[in-house]
Short mmCIF file of C-alpha atoms in Angstrom, two decimals:
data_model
loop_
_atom_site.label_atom_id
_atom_site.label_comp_id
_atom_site.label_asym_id
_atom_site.label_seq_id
_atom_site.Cartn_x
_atom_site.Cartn_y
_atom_site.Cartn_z
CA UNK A 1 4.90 27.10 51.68
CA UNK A 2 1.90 25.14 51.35
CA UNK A 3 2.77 21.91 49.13
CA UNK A 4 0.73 22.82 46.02
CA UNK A 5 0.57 19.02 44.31
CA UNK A 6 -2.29 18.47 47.33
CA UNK A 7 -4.87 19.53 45.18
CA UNK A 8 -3.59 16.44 42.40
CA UNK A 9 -4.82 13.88 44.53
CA UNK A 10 -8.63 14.72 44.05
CA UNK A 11 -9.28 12.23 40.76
CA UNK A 12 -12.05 13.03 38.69
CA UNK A 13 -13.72 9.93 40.09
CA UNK A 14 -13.47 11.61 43.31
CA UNK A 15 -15.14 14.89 41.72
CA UNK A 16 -17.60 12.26 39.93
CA UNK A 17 -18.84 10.82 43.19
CA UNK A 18 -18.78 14.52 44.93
CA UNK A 19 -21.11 15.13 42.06
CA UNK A 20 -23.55 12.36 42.66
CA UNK A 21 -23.50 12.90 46.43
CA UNK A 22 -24.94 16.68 45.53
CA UNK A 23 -27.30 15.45 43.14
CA UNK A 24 -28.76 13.09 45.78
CA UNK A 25 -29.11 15.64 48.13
CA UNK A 26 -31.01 17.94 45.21
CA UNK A 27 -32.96 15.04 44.45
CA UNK A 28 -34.05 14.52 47.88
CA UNK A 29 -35.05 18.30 48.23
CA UNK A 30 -36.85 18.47 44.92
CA UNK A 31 -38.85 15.52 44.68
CA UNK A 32 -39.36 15.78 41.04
CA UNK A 33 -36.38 17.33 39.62
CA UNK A 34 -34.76 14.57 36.91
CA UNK A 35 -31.29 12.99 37.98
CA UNK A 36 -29.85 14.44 35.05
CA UNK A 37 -30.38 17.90 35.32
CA UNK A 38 -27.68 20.37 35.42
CA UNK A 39 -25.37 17.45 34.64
CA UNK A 40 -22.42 18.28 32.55
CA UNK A 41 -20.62 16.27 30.00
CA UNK A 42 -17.49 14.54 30.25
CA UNK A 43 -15.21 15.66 27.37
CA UNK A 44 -12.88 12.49 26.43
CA UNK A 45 -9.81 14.42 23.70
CA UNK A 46 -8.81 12.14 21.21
CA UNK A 47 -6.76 12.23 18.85
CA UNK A 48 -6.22 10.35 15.77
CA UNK A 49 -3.31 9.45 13.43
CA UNK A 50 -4.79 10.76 10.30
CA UNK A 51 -5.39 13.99 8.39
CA UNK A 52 -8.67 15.70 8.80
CA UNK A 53 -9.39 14.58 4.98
CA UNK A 54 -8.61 10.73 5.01
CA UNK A 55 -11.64 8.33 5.60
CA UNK A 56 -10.17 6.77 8.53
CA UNK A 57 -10.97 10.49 10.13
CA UNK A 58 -14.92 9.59 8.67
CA UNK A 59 -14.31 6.23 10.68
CA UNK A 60 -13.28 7.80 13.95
CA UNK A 61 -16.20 10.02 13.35
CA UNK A 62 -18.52 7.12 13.22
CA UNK A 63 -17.22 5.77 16.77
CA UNK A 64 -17.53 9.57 18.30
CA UNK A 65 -21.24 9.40 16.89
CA UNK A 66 -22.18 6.68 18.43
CA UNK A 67 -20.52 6.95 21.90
CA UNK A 68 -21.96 9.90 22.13
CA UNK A 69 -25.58 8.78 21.42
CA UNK A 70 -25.51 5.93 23.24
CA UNK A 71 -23.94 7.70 26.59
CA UNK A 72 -27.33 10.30 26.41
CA UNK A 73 -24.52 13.26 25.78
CA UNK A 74 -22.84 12.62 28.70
CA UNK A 75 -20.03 12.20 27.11
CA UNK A 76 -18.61 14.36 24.47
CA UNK A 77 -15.32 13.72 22.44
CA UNK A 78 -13.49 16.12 21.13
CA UNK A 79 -11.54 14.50 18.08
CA UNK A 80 -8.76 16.06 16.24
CA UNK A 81 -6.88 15.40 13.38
CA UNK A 82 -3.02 14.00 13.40
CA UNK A 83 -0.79 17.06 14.82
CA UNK A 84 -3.53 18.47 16.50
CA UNK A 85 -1.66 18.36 19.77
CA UNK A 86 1.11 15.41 18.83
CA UNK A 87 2.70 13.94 15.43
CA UNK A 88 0.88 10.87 14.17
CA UNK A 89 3.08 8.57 15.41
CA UNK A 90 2.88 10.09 19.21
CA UNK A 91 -0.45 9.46 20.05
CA UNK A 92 0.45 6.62 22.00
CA UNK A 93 3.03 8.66 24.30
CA UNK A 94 0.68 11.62 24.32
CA UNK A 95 -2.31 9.39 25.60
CA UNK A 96 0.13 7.58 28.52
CA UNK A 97 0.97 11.02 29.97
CA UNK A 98 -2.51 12.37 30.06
CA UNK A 99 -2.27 15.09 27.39
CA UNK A 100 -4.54 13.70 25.56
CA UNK A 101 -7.70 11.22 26.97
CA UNK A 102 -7.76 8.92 24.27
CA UNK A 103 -6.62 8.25 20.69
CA UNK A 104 -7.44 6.01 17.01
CA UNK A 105 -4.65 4.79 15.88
CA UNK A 106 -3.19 1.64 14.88
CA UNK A 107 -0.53 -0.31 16.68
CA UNK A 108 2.68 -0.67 14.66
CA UNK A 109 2.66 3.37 14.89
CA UNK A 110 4.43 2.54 18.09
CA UNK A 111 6.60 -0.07 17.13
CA UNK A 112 9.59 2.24 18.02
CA UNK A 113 8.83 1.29 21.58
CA UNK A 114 8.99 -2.73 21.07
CA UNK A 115 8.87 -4.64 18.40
CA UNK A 116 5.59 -6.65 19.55
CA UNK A 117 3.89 -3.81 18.84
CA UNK A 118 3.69 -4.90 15.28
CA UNK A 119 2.73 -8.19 16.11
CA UNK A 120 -0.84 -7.09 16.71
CA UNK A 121 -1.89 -6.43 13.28
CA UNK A 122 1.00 -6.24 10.64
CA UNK A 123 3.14 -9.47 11.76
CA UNK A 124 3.70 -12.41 9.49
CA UNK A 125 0.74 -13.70 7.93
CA UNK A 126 0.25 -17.36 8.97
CA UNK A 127 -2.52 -17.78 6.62
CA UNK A 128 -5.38 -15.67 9.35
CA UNK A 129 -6.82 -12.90 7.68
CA UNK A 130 -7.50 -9.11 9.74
CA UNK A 131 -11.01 -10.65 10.45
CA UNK A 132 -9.06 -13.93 12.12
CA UNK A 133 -6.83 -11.41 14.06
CA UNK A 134 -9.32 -9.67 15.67
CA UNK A 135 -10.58 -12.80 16.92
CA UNK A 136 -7.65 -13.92 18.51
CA UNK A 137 -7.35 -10.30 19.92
CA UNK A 138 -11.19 -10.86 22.21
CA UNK A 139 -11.21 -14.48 21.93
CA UNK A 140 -7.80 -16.43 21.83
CA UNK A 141 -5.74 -15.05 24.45
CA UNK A 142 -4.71 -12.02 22.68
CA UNK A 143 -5.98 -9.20 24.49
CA UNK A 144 -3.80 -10.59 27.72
CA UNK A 145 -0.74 -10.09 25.79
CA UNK A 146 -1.47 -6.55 24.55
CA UNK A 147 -2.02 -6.03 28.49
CA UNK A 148 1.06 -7.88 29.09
CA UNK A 149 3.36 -5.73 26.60
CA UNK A 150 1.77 -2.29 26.95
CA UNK A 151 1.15 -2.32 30.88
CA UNK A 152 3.56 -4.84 32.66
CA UNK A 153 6.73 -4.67 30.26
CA UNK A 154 6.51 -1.22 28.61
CA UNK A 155 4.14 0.54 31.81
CA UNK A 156 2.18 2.29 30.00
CA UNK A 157 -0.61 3.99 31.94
CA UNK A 158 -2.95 2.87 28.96
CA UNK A 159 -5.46 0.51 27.74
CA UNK A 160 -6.10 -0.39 24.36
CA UNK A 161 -9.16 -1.89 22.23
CA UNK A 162 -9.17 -3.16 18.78
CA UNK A 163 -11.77 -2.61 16.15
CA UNK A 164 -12.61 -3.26 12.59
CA UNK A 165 -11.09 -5.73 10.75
CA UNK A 166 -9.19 -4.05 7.30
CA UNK A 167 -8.97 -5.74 4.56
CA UNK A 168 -5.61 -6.82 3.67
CA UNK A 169 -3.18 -3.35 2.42
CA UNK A 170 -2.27 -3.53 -1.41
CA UNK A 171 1.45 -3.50 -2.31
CA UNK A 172 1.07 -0.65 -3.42
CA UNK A 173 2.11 2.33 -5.67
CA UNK A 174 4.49 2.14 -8.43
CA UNK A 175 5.77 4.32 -11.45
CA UNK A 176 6.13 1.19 -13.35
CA UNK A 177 4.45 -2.42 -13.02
CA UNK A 178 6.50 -5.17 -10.68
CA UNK A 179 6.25 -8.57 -11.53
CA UNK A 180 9.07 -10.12 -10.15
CA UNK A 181 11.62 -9.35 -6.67
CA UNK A 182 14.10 -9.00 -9.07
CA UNK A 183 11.87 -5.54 -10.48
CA UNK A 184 12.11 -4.16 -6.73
CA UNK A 185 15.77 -4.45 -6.03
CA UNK A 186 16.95 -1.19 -4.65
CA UNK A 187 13.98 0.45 -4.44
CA UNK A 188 13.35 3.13 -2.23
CA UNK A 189 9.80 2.09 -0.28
CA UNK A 190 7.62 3.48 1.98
CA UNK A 191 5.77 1.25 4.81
CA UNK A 192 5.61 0.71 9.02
CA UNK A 193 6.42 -1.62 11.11
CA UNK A 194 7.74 -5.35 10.82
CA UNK A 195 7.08 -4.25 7.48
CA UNK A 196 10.35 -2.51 6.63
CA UNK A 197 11.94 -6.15 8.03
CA UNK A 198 9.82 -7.96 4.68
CA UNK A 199 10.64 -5.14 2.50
CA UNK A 200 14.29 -5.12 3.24
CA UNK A 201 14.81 -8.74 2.73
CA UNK A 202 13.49 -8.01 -0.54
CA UNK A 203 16.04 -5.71 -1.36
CA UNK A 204 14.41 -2.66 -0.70
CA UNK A 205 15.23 0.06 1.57
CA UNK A 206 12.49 1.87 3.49
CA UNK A 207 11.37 5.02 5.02
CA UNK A 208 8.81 4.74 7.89
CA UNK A 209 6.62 8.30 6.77
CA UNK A 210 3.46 9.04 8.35
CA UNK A 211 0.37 8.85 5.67
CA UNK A 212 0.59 13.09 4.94
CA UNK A 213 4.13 13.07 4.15
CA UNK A 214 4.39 10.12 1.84
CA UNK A 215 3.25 11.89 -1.52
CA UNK A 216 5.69 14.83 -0.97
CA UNK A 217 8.34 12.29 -0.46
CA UNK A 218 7.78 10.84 -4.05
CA UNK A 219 7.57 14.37 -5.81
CA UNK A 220 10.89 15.02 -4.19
CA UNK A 221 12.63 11.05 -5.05
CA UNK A 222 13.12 10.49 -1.29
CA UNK A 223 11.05 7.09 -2.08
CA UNK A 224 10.42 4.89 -5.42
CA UNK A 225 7.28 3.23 -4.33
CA UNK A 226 5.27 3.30 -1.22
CA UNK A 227 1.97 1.58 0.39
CA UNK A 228 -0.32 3.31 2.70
CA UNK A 229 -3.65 1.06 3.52
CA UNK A 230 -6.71 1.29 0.85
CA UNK A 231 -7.92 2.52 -2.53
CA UNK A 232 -9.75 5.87 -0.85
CA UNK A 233 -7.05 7.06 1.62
CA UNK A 234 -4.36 6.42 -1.19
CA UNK A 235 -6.67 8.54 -3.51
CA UNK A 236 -7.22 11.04 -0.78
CA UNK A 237 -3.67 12.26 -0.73
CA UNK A 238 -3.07 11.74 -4.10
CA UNK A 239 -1.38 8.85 -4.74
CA UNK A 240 -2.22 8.63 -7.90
CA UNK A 241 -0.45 11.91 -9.10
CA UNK A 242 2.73 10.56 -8.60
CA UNK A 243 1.98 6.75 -9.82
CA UNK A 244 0.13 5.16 -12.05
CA UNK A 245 0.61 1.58 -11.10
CA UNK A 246 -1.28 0.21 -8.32
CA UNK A 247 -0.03 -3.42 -7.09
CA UNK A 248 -3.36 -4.95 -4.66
CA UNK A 249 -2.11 -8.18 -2.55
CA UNK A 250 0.25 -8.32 -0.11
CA UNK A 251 1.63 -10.20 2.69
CA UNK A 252 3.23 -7.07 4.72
CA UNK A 253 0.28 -5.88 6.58
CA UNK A 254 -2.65 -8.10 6.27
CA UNK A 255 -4.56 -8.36 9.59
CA UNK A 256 -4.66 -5.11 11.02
CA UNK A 257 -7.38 -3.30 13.00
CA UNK A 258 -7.34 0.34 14.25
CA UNK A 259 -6.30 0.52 18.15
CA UNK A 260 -8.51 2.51 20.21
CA UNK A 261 -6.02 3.46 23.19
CA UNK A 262 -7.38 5.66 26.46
CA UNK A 263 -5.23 7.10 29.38
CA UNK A 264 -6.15 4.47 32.29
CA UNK A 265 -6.50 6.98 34.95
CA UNK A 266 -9.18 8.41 32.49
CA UNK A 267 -11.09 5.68 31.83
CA UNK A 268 -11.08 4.45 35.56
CA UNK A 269 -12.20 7.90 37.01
CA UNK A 270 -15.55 7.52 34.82
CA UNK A 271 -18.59 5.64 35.96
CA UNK A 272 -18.81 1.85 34.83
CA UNK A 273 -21.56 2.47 32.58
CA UNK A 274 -19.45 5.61 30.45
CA UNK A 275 -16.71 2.77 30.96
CA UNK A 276 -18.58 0.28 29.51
CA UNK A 277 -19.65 2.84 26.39
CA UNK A 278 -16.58 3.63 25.40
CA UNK A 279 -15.17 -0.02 25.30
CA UNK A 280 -18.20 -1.69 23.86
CA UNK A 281 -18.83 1.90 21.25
CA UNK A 282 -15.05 -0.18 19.57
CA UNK A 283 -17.12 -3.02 18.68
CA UNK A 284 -20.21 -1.35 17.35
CA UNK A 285 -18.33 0.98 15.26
CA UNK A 286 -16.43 -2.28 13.92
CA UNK A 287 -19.56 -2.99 11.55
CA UNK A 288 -19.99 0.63 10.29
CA UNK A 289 -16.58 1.12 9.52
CA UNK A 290 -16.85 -2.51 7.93
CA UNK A 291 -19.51 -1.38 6.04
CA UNK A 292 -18.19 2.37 4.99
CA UNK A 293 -14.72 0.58 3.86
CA UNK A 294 -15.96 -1.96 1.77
CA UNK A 295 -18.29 0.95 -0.01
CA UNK A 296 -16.00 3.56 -0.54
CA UNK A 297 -13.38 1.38 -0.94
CA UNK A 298 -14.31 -0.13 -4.23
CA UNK A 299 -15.86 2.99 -5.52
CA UNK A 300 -13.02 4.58 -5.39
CA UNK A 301 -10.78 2.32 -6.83
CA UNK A 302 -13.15 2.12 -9.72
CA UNK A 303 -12.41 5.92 -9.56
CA UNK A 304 -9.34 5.48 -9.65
CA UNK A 305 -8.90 3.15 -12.78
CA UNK A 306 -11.85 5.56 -14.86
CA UNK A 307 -11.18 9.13 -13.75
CA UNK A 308 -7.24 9.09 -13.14
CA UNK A 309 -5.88 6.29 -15.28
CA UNK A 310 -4.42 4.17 -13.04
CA UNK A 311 -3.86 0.73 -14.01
CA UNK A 312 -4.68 -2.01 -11.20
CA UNK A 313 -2.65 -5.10 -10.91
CA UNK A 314 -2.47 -8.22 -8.51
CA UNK A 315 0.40 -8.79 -7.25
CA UNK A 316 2.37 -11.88 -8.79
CA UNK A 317 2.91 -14.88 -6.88
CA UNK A 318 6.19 -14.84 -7.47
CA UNK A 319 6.52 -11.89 -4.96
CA UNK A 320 4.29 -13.11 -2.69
CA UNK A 321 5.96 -16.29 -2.44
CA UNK A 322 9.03 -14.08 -1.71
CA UNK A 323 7.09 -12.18 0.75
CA UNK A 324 6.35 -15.54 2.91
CA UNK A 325 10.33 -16.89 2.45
CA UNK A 326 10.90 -13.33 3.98
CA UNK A 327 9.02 -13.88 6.84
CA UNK A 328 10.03 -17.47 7.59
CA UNK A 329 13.46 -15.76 8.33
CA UNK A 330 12.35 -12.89 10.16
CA UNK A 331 10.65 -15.25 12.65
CA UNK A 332 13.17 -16.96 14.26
CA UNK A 333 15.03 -13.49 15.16
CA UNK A 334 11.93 -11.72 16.21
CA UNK A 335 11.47 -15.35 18.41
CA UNK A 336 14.90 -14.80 20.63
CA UNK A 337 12.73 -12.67 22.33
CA UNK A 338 10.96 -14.22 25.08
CA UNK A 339 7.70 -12.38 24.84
CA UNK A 340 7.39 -12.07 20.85
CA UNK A 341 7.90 -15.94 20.54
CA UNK A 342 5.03 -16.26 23.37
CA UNK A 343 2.75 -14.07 20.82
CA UNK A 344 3.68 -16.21 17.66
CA UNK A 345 2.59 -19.02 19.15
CA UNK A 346 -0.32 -17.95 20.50
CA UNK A 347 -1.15 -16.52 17.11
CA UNK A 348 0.15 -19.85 15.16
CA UNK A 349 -2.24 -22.20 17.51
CA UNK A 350 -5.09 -19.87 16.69
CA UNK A 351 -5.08 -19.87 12.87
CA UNK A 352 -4.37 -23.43 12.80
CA UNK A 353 -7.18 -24.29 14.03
CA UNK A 354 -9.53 -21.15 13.41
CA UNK A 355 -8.70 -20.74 9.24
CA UNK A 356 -8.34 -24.69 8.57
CA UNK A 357 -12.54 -24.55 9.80
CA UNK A 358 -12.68 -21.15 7.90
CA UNK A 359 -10.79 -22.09 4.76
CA UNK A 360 -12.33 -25.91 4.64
CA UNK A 361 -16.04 -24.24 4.80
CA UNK A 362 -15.79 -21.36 2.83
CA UNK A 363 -17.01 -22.04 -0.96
CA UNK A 364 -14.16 -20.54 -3.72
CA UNK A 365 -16.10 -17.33 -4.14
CA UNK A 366 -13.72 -16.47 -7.06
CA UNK A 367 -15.36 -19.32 -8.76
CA UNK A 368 -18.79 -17.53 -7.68
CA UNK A 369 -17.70 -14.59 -9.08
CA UNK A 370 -16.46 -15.12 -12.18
CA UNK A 371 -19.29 -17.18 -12.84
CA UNK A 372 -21.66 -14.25 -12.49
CA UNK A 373 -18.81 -11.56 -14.23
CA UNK A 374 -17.25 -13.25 -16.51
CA UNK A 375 -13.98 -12.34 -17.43
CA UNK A 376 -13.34 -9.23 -15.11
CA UNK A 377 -11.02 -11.72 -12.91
CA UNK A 378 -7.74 -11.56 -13.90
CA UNK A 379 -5.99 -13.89 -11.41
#
């Protein structure tokens, strides 16, 4: 019998440059007929990590807008909502074995696989903020390591790009107010990641939940008090239903950016300029989604204070303080691994010198602030 997997070794690059070989010969037969003609689009399936409701969908739909535009509509995505085709937290194993092209998602979502994986975006919080991160990612050797964990130690046919810098996650959600570690002990807390490692050493316990299955998990007492990311994705799945207390500040997951993560065979079967659109569309959408956050994101905690009565607190810096101790011992043991302590100090060398010019040049904009609103500051 005729060995059937023959047929697997034609790549679509081969069927790409089968393509343009017909079209020259068209071309040369029809003197005036347009290259593009009769050209169909490449469909690239992604899929996210997030329901089809939460703004972080809006955000992927910004990036699908604009690859699309800028490629002429040759390429097409298809984007689907979490459990589309995988659970939220699969996207990364569902993207590595082709299933699907490509996928928006965030990085500690795969922590399960290696620890590192936290490391680029919710690892201790040397003082950089998500903005500071993203600029070690594409500028201070970052980007390297991410090739060095998810292709050479994990072999993952993938590659990854990073885009838009969050601002730093709130706390979070709480029946009652928390002032003091003492307030949290024995709590039952939802978060991701290295996360759970800070929480613990609190004195919490934690559940690692996807974003959907987190309010559910309250109305049922499986968890006290949980995070997700922002003011309009918490209010999105109704956070505020099942708390009232909403704790901003935190230390747990502070500079994070969404991962944009393609199957490598993919991405290397498509010409260099689709190539080129896809990678470079992660750092154009980085501005819209900057500038969609920061809008709805404050709206709707505004919302959230005048339409649903939940009371907004910063986070005391008693926790915080507790928050940093907790990290300072979580280092060392994340450091007895060769690669993580490689990534530390890469990261440690970069926002010693990066934030000391940021934080040295920056004017106290609280001061700013409360100059202009008086008294709306409560720090």
């Amino acid at each position: 019998m005729k060995d059937t997997t023959e047929n697997k070794t034609f790549s679509r690059r081969k069927l790409l440059k089968g393509g343009a070989i017909a079209a020259g010969a068209t071309a040369a037969s029809t003197l005036a007929a347009p290259a593009v003609v009769g050209q169909s689009a490449t469909v690239v399936k992604m899929q996210t990590s997030w329901p089809s409701s939460d703004i972080w969908m809006d955000f992927a739909r910004q990036y699908v807008e604009r690859v699309e535009q800028m490629s002429g509509g040759r390429l097409k995505i298809d984007l689907l909502p979490a459990g589309a085709v995988v659970g939220a937290f699969q996207v990364l194993d569902a993207v590595n074995d082709g299933v699907i092209d490509a996928a928006h998602t965030v990085p500690v979502y795969w922590y399960g696989k290696h620890k590192a994986a936290s490391l680029f975006g919710t690892g201790p919080v040397f003082g950089g903020s998500a903005t500071t991160m993203l600029t070690w990612f594409y500028a201070g050797g970052g980007q390297d390591l991410y090739k060095e964990l998810t292709q050479d130690i994990l072999g993952l046919n993938v590659y990854g790009f990073y885009g838009f810098p969050m601002p730093a996650q709130p706390f979070g959600w709480f029946k009652n107010p928390v002032t003091s570690v003492n307030d949290v002990q024995g709590f039952k807390y939802r978060t991701v990641g290295l996360a759970a490692d800070l929480m613990q050493r609190l004195g919490m316990s934690v559940a690692q939940l996807p974003g959907g299955e987190i309010v559910p998990a309250m109305e049922r007492g499986v968890i006290d008090a949980f995070e997700f990311n922002n003011p309009s994705s918490d209010m999105r799945f109704g956070a505020q239903d099942v708390a009232k207390n909403y704790m901003l500040s935190s230390y747990h997951q502070a500079s994070e950016s969404f991962e944009f993560l393609f199957n490598k065979d993919f991405f290397d079967d498509l010409p260099e300029d689709l190539q080129a659109i896809l990678k470079y569309g992660v750092e154009a959408v980085s501005t819209s989604n900057t500038a969609l956050a920061y809008d709805n994101y404050s709206a709707d905690l505004k919302k959230l204070q005048e339409e649903h009565g939940v009371t907004v607190h910063r986070t005391s810096k008693e926790i915080l303080d507790a928050q940093l101790k907790a990290w300072d011992a979580i280092i060392p043991e994340l450091e007895q691994d060769a690669y993580m302590k490689k990534v530390l100090d890469s990261q440690r060398a970069w926002v010693e010198r990066v934030v000391f010019y940021e934080l040295m040049n920056a004017p106290d904009y609280a001061l700013a602030y409360d100059h202009y609103f008086p008294g709306k500051l409560k720090l």
